[in-house]
Every structure is written in structure tokens, then in C-alpha cells.
Tab-separated table of C-alpha atoms in Angstrom:
chain	number	residue	atom	x	y	z
Y	90	UNK	CA	33.436	-46.367	8.322
Y	91	UNK	CA	33.526	-42.706	9.128
Y	92	UNK	CA	32.588	-41.041	12.395
Y	93	UNK	CA	30.588	-38.386	10.561
Y	94	UNK	CA	26.798	-38.409	10.929
Y	95	UNK	CA	24.854	-39.211	7.812
Y	96	UNK	CA	23.791	-36.273	5.723
Y	97	UNK	CA	20.123	-35.364	5.858
Y	98	UNK	CA	17.941	-35.274	2.763
Y	99	UNK	CA	18.708	-31.637	1.995
Y	100	UNK	CA	22.308	-31.446	3.189
Y	101	UNK	CA	25.112	-30.306	0.948
Y	102	UNK	CA	28.072	-32.539	0.235
Y	103	UNK	CA	30.443	-32.518	3.175
Y	104	UNK	CA	27.953	-31.007	5.633
Y	105	UNK	CA	26.000	-32.916	8.215
Y	106	UNK	CA	22.201	-32.796	7.868
Y	107	UNK	CA	20.352	-29.678	8.837
Y	108	UNK	CA	20.131	-27.498	5.734
Y	109	UNK	CA	16.788	-27.961	4.112
Y	110	UNK	CA	16.101	-27.224	0.503
Y	111	UNK	CA	12.982	-25.975	-1.186
Y	112	UNK	CA	11.365	-28.080	-3.940
Y	113	UNK	CA	13.322	-26.263	-6.694
Y	114	UNK	CA	16.638	-27.261	-5.059
Y	115	UNK	CA	17.292	-23.801	-3.608
Y	116	UNK	CA	18.421	-23.630	-0.034
Y	117	UNK	CA	15.717	-22.424	2.351
Y	118	UNK	CA	16.549	-19.251	4.213
Y	119	UNK	CA	17.038	-19.514	7.953
Y	120	UNK	CA	14.053	-18.120	9.782
Y	121	UNK	CA	11.692	-19.017	6.947
Y	122	UNK	CA	7.966	-19.540	7.281
Y	123	UNK	CA	8.340	-21.445	10.548
Y	124	UNK	CA	10.287	-18.612	12.200
Y	125	UNK	CA	7.234	-16.964	13.704
Y	126	UNK	CA	4.138	-14.973	12.983
Y	127	UNK	CA	4.488	-12.280	10.371
Y	128	UNK	CA	2.272	-9.282	9.711
Y	129	UNK	CA	-0.462	-11.476	8.227
Y	130	UNK	CA	-0.487	-13.773	11.287
Y	131	UNK	CA	-1.241	-11.071	13.825
Y	132	UNK	CA	-1.802	-12.470	17.280
Y	133	UNK	CA	-4.705	-10.823	19.094
Y	134	UNK	CA	-3.325	-10.174	22.559
Y	135	UNK	CA	-4.748	-7.591	24.967
Y	136	UNK	CA	-3.468	-4.669	22.857
Y	137	UNK	CA	-5.054	-6.162	19.758
Y	138	UNK	CA	-8.385	-6.546	21.534
Y	139	UNK	CA	-8.114	-2.976	22.785
Y	140	UNK	CA	-7.478	-1.844	19.201
Y	141	UNK	CA	-10.579	-3.725	18.024
Y	142	UNK	CA	-12.686	-2.149	20.766
Y	143	UNK	CA	-11.381	1.300	19.812
Y	144	UNK	CA	-12.101	0.609	16.131
Y	145	UNK	CA	-15.687	-0.375	16.988
Y	146	UNK	CA	-16.218	2.758	19.094
Y	147	UNK	CA	-14.721	5.007	16.400
Y	148	UNK	CA	-16.949	3.341	13.799
Y	149	UNK	CA	-20.079	3.846	15.901
Y	150	UNK	CA	-19.205	7.485	16.597
Y	151	UNK	CA	-18.459	8.040	12.906
Y	152	UNK	CA	-21.866	6.587	12.062
Y	153	UNK	CA	-23.480	9.003	14.512
Y	154	UNK	CA	-21.627	11.997	13.045
Y	155	UNK	CA	-22.354	10.899	9.461
Y	156	UNK	CA	-26.064	10.486	10.216
Y	157	UNK	CA	-26.345	13.901	11.820
Y	158	UNK	CA	-24.236	15.557	9.125
Y	159	UNK	CA	-25.740	14.104	5.955
Y	160	UNK	CA	-28.760	16.460	5.833
Y	161	UNK	CA	-26.698	19.688	5.701
Y	162	UNK	CA	-27.085	21.607	2.433
Y	163	UNK	CA	-24.920	24.574	1.435
Y	164	UNK	CA	-25.632	26.562	-1.754
Y	165	UNK	CA	-27.952	23.781	-2.983
Y	166	UNK	CA	-25.102	21.258	-2.738
Y	167	UNK	CA	-25.157	18.217	-0.423
Y	168	UNK	CA	-22.155	19.358	1.608
Y	169	UNK	CA	-23.231	17.300	4.597
Y	170	UNK	CA	-23.369	14.105	2.549
Y	171	UNK	CA	-19.874	14.771	1.208
Y	172	UNK	CA	-18.726	15.336	4.789
Y	173	UNK	CA	-20.425	12.113	5.918
Y	174	UNK	CA	-18.671	10.149	3.171
Y	175	UNK	CA	-15.342	11.747	4.131
Y	176	UNK	CA	-15.902	10.795	7.789
Y	177	UNK	CA	-16.530	7.197	6.706
Y	178	UNK	CA	-13.392	7.090	4.541
Y	179	UNK	CA	-11.156	8.486	7.288
Y	180	UNK	CA	-12.720	6.149	9.841
Y	181	UNK	CA	-11.949	3.167	7.606
Y	182	UNK	CA	-8.354	4.282	7.127
Y	183	UNK	CA	-7.888	4.669	10.891
Y	184	UNK	CA	-9.344	1.199	11.380
Y	185	UNK	CA	-6.898	-0.307	8.894
Y	186	UNK	CA	-3.984	1.429	10.582
Y	187	UNK	CA	-5.049	0.121	13.992
Y	188	UNK	CA	-6.243	-3.395	13.225
Y	189	UNK	CA	-5.708	-4.283	9.544
Y	190	UNK	CA	-8.641	-5.529	7.445
Y	191	UNK	CA	-10.417	-7.188	10.353
Y	192	UNK	CA	-10.639	-3.750	11.889
Y	193	UNK	CA	-11.902	-2.268	8.618
Y	194	UNK	CA	-14.778	-4.745	8.507
Y	195	UNK	CA	-15.558	-4.195	12.190
Y	196	UNK	CA	-15.516	-0.431	11.628
Y	197	UNK	CA	-17.914	-0.702	8.679
Y	198	UNK	CA	-20.237	-2.922	10.730
Y	199	UNK	CA	-20.230	-0.400	13.596
Y	200	UNK	CA	-20.929	2.431	11.133
Y	201	UNK	CA	-23.873	0.550	9.661
Y	202	UNK	CA	-25.246	-0.454	13.081
Y	203	UNK	CA	-25.126	3.160	14.283
Y	204	UNK	CA	-26.795	4.488	11.126
Y	205	UNK	CA	-29.516	1.831	11.211
Y	206	UNK	CA	-30.109	2.392	14.931
Y	207	UNK	CA	-30.558	6.122	14.390
Y	208	UNK	CA	-32.791	5.413	11.399
Y	209	UNK	CA	-35.180	2.859	12.880
Y	210	UNK	CA	-34.989	3.000	16.683
Y	211	UNK	CA	-36.367	6.494	17.138
Y	212	UNK	CA	-39.843	6.924	18.541
Y	213	UNK	CA	-42.111	9.806	17.710
Y	214	UNK	CA	-42.440	11.849	14.566
Y	215	UNK	CA	-38.917	13.269	14.246
Y	216	UNK	CA	-36.899	11.756	11.415
Y	217	UNK	CA	-33.099	11.839	11.102
Y	218	UNK	CA	-32.950	9.745	7.945
Y	219	UNK	CA	-35.718	10.635	5.500
Y	220	UNK	CA	-36.901	8.615	2.514
Y	221	UNK	CA	-34.908	10.393	-0.212
Y	222	UNK	CA	-31.775	10.000	-2.338
Y	223	UNK	CA	-29.484	11.707	0.169
Y	224	UNK	CA	-30.433	9.206	2.853
Y	225	UNK	CA	-30.061	6.322	0.405
Y	226	UNK	CA	-26.484	7.450	-0.273
Y	227	UNK	CA	-25.935	7.574	3.482
Y	228	UNK	CA	-27.264	4.061	4.095
Y	229	UNK	CA	-25.418	2.455	1.188
Y	230	UNK	CA	-22.446	4.700	0.502
Y	231	UNK	CA	-21.003	5.189	3.969
Y	232	UNK	CA	-20.351	1.500	4.831
Y	233	UNK	CA	-19.157	0.714	1.299
Y	234	UNK	CA	-16.777	3.682	1.265
Y	235	UNK	CA	-15.491	2.748	4.729
Y	236	UNK	CA	-14.306	-0.560	3.237
Y	237	UNK	CA	-13.274	0.501	-0.286
Y	238	UNK	CA	-11.047	3.451	0.599
Y	239	UNK	CA	-8.765	1.481	2.966
Y	240	UNK	CA	-8.733	-1.442	0.530
Y	241	UNK	CA	-7.615	0.733	-2.388
Y	242	UNK	CA	-4.966	2.787	-0.597
Y	243	UNK	CA	-1.330	1.605	-0.657
Y	244	UNK	CA	-0.108	-0.777	2.038
Y	245	UNK	CA	2.858	1.507	2.711
Y	246	UNK	CA	0.496	4.086	4.239
Y	247	UNK	CA	-0.249	1.701	7.095
Y	248	UNK	CA	3.130	0.194	7.901
Y	249	UNK	CA	2.188	-3.360	6.879
Y	250	UNK	CA	4.176	-3.352	3.632
């Protein structure tokens, strides 16, 4: 009998157990999937919750600015609507940089809530969002663009590559 401990199921010849192999017979790298949370397993600590709160506030403020801006017309062109769509795109990109895709969705929800609140919660006869094509683009285009632009931009822009 030898004094050596028995080799584990994935140990190499002459080595005591401890090296695990993957199903294809390749040796698993140390610090593999069990090593800790990676970028996709973000842990929401107090800084993460602060980032989500900031993303929500930025989204709501962007919705306010987009709603007020979308009616501006310059030289018979909807310059305000283009500006509102640009505000939504930049807001979505900031949300992705701060809180990944969860932040993007939260930002789009805050944008939509702010736009809908300014559309339907106003009393009196003044109207911020009229019943026309420009307002339809505001209601539909701003939240969609706030999600699509960050989704279609490269991961390397946000540091989560």
C-alpha cells in the first residue's frame, strides 16, 4: 500500500485529487464559474441602488424635457421632436453605463411615466401633448429609442465587455 491519497475523479496521473476537468476532458481553469460574481451577476449593494435611483430620476427628467421640447418647429421641420428623440437616446445610454440593461428598462419606464403624466394629468384647457403625429412619435418613439439605442451600441462603450 502507498501512503498517497487516492486520486479524485478528475486528477491527473501522479497528482492527488483536486484538479477538476470539464466534460470534454479539458482541465478547468482555477477561478472558474464558482470564483465569484462576474459582470452579469452584478450585486445590488447601496451604490447599485443609488445608481438605479439616479437612473429613474434622469429618465423622469428626460421625459419632462422631451415632452416640453417636442412641439418646437424650426423652418417647418420638427426640430423639437428630433431633440426629444436625442434626449431619450442619450438618457438610455447613460442608464446603461450606470446600471446595465436593468437601468435601461427602468429609464424607459420613467420616461414613459413622465410623458404620460404630463399628457393626462393636467387639468384645464392647456395641452402639452396634442392629438397629432408629432405627439404620437413622442409617445411611442421616445421610450422605444431609449431602449434600442443602448441595446444596439457596442458593449465596449460601457466598460462591460
